[in-house]
XYZ file of C-alpha atoms in Angstrom:
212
model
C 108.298 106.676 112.879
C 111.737 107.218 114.220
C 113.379 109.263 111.285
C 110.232 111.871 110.911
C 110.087 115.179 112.680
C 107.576 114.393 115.051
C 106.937 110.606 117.465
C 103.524 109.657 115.318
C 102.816 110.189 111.680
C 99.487 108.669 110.607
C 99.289 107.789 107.381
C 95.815 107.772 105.550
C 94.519 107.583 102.137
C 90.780 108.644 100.731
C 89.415 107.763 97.182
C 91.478 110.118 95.162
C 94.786 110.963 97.328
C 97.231 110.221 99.348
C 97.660 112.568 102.911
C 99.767 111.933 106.224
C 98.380 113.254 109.856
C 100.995 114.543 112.419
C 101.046 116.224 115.499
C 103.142 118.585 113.895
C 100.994 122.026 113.516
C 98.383 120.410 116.129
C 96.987 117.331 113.749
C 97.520 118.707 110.637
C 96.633 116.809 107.783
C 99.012 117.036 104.559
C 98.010 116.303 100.930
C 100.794 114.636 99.732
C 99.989 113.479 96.580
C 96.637 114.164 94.464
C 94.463 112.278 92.304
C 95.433 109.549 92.336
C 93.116 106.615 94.461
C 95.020 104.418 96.781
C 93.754 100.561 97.481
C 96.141 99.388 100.129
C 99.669 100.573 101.452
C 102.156 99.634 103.974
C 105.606 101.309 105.365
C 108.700 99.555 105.546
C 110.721 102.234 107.630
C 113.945 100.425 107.531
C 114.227 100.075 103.740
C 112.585 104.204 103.589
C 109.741 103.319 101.468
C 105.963 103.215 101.285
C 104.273 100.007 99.131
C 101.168 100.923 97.503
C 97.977 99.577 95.420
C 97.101 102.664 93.936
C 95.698 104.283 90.510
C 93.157 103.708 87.952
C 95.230 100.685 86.762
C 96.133 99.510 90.057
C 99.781 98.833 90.117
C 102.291 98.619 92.856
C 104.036 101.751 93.716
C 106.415 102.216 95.702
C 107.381 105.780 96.857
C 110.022 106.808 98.958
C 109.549 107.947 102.649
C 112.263 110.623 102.601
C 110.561 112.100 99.537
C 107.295 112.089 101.353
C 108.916 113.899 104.551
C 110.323 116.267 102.602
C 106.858 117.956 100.959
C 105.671 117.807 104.644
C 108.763 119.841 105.894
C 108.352 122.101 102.739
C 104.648 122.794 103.568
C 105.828 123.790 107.555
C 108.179 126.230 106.009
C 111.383 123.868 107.818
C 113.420 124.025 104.535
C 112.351 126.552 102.565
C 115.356 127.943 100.239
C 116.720 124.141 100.420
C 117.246 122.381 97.220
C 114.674 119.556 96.409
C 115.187 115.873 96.136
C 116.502 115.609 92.568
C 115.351 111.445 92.493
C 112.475 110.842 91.223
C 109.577 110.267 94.668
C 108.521 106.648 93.555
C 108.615 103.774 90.968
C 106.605 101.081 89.782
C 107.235 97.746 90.803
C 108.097 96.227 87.619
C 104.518 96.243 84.929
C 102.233 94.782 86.663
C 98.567 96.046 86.348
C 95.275 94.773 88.164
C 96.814 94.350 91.848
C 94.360 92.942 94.077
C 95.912 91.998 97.024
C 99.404 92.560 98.655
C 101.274 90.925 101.624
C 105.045 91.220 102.686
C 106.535 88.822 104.702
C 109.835 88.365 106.219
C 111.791 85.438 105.973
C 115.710 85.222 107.790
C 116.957 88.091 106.135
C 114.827 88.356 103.113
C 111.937 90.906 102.520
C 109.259 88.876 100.053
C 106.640 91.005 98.129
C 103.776 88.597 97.241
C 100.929 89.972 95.278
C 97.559 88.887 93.656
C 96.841 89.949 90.295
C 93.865 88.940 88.412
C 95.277 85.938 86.818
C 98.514 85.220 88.605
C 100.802 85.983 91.528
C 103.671 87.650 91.336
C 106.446 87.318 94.066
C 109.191 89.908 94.652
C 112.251 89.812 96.563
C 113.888 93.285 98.250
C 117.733 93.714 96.717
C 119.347 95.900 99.331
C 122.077 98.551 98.030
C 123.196 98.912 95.479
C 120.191 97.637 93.807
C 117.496 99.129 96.753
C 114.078 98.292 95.006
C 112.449 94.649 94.758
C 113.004 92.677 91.887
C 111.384 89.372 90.404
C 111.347 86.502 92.314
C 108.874 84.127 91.555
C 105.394 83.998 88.961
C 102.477 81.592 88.650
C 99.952 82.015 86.026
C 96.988 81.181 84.442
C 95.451 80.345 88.261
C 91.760 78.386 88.480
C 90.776 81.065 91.194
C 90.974 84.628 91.517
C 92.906 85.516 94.235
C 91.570 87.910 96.853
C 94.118 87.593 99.606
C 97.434 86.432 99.469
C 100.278 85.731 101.721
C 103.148 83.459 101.956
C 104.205 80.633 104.960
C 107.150 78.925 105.786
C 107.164 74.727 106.904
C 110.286 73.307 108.341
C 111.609 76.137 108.543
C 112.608 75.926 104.722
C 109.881 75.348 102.415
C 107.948 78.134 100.929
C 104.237 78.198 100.375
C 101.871 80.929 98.720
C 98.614 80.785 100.599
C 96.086 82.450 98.723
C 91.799 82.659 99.099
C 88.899 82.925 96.578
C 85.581 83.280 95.809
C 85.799 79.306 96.025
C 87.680 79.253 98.845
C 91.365 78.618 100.088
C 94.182 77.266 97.908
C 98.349 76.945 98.083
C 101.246 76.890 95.609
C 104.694 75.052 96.452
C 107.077 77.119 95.295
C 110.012 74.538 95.041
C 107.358 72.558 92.780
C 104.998 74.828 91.854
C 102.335 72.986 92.676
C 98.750 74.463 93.311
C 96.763 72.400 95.707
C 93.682 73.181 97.427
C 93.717 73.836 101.061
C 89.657 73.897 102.017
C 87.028 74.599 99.945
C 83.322 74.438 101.242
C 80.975 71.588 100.327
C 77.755 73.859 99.486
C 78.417 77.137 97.204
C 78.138 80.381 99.215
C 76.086 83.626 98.090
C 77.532 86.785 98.450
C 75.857 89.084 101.465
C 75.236 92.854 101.472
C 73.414 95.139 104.029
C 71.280 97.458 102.874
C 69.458 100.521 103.829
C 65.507 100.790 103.139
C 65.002 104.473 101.987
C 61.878 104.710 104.548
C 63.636 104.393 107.236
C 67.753 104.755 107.499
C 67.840 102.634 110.877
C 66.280 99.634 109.674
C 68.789 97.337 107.779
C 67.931 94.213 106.058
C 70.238 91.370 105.136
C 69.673 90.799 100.761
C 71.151 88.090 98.617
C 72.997 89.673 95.365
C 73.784 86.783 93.209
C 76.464 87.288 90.927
């Protein structure tokens, strides 16, 4: 990342916070932000901001890069005596609760926000300045399937298309119609997989079927 102190900044989250790596101090790792469990994330440098899944309720929370950089140069000692950021380090993308799933995706000069809640999908556009922050775009609701994974696809160079997949399989909304169509969904129903471990011996692992 161009505007941080050093030429890589790894960015890494565990189950209950949020901590950048730099070469700065030899690898250091920072704790940037505590207790707080983080699903997914993703940087947009140019518009200085971080887009996260994160919390107990799962919303989308967006914090600001500049803010971020700042506790790291703090913790080096670079600008110690300097006055803080007086903004506030993030805000919530408008209410939403039970984010699944996030994609952004660039179309000519527009930044889209599409996420998966558990009933719906919200899309989001990105207002530059004044406004800086993403504001409502587009919402479908009361879906058939939950989605998992979203993300959204252009035809013709002109029509946009959520592309979303489920437990059932994969499914599309027209957003000039809103239409919801399925894409491919398999003939026979699928069983969920997991591996598991036999406590007599921790090399051996078997395949089991969990139904749900």
């Amino acid at each position: 990342m161009a505007s941080w102190p050093t030429p890589v900044v790894v960015s890494f989250a565990t189950q209950d916070d949020k901590r950048w790596s730099t070469p700065l101090g030899y690898g250091q790792v920072y704790q940037l932000i505590n207790r707080r469990r983080f699903e997914q994330m993703a940087v947009l440098e140019g518009q200085n901001i971080l887009i996260t899944i994160s919390g107990r309720k799962r919303r989308i929370r967006v914090y600001y890069l500049s803010w971020l950089k700042q506790k790291i140069l703090r913790t080096e000692g670079c600008v110690s005596g300097a006055p803080a950021e007086k903004r506030n380090g993030w805000v919530n993308v408008g209410d939403l609760q039970g984010a699944i799933h996030f994609k952004i995706v660039r179309y000519e000069r527009i930044k889209f926000l599409v996420v998966g809640m558990e009933n719906s999908i919200e899309i989001y556009a990105w207002a530059p300045k004044p406004y800086h922050k993403f504001m409502s775009f587009k919402s479908f609701g009361s879906l058939s399937h939950l989605p998992l994974i979203v993300d959204l696809t252009v035809e013709e160079n002109a029509r946009l298309k959520v592309l979303y997949g489920s437990h059932e399989g994969f499914h599309a909304i027209d957003l000039d119609s809103a239409a919801i169509y399925d894409v491919y969904t398999p003939s026979n129903s699928c069983e969920n997989t997991a591996l598991r471990c036999r406590p007599r011996d921790n090399f051996v692992m078997t395949l089991q079927q969990v139904l749900y």
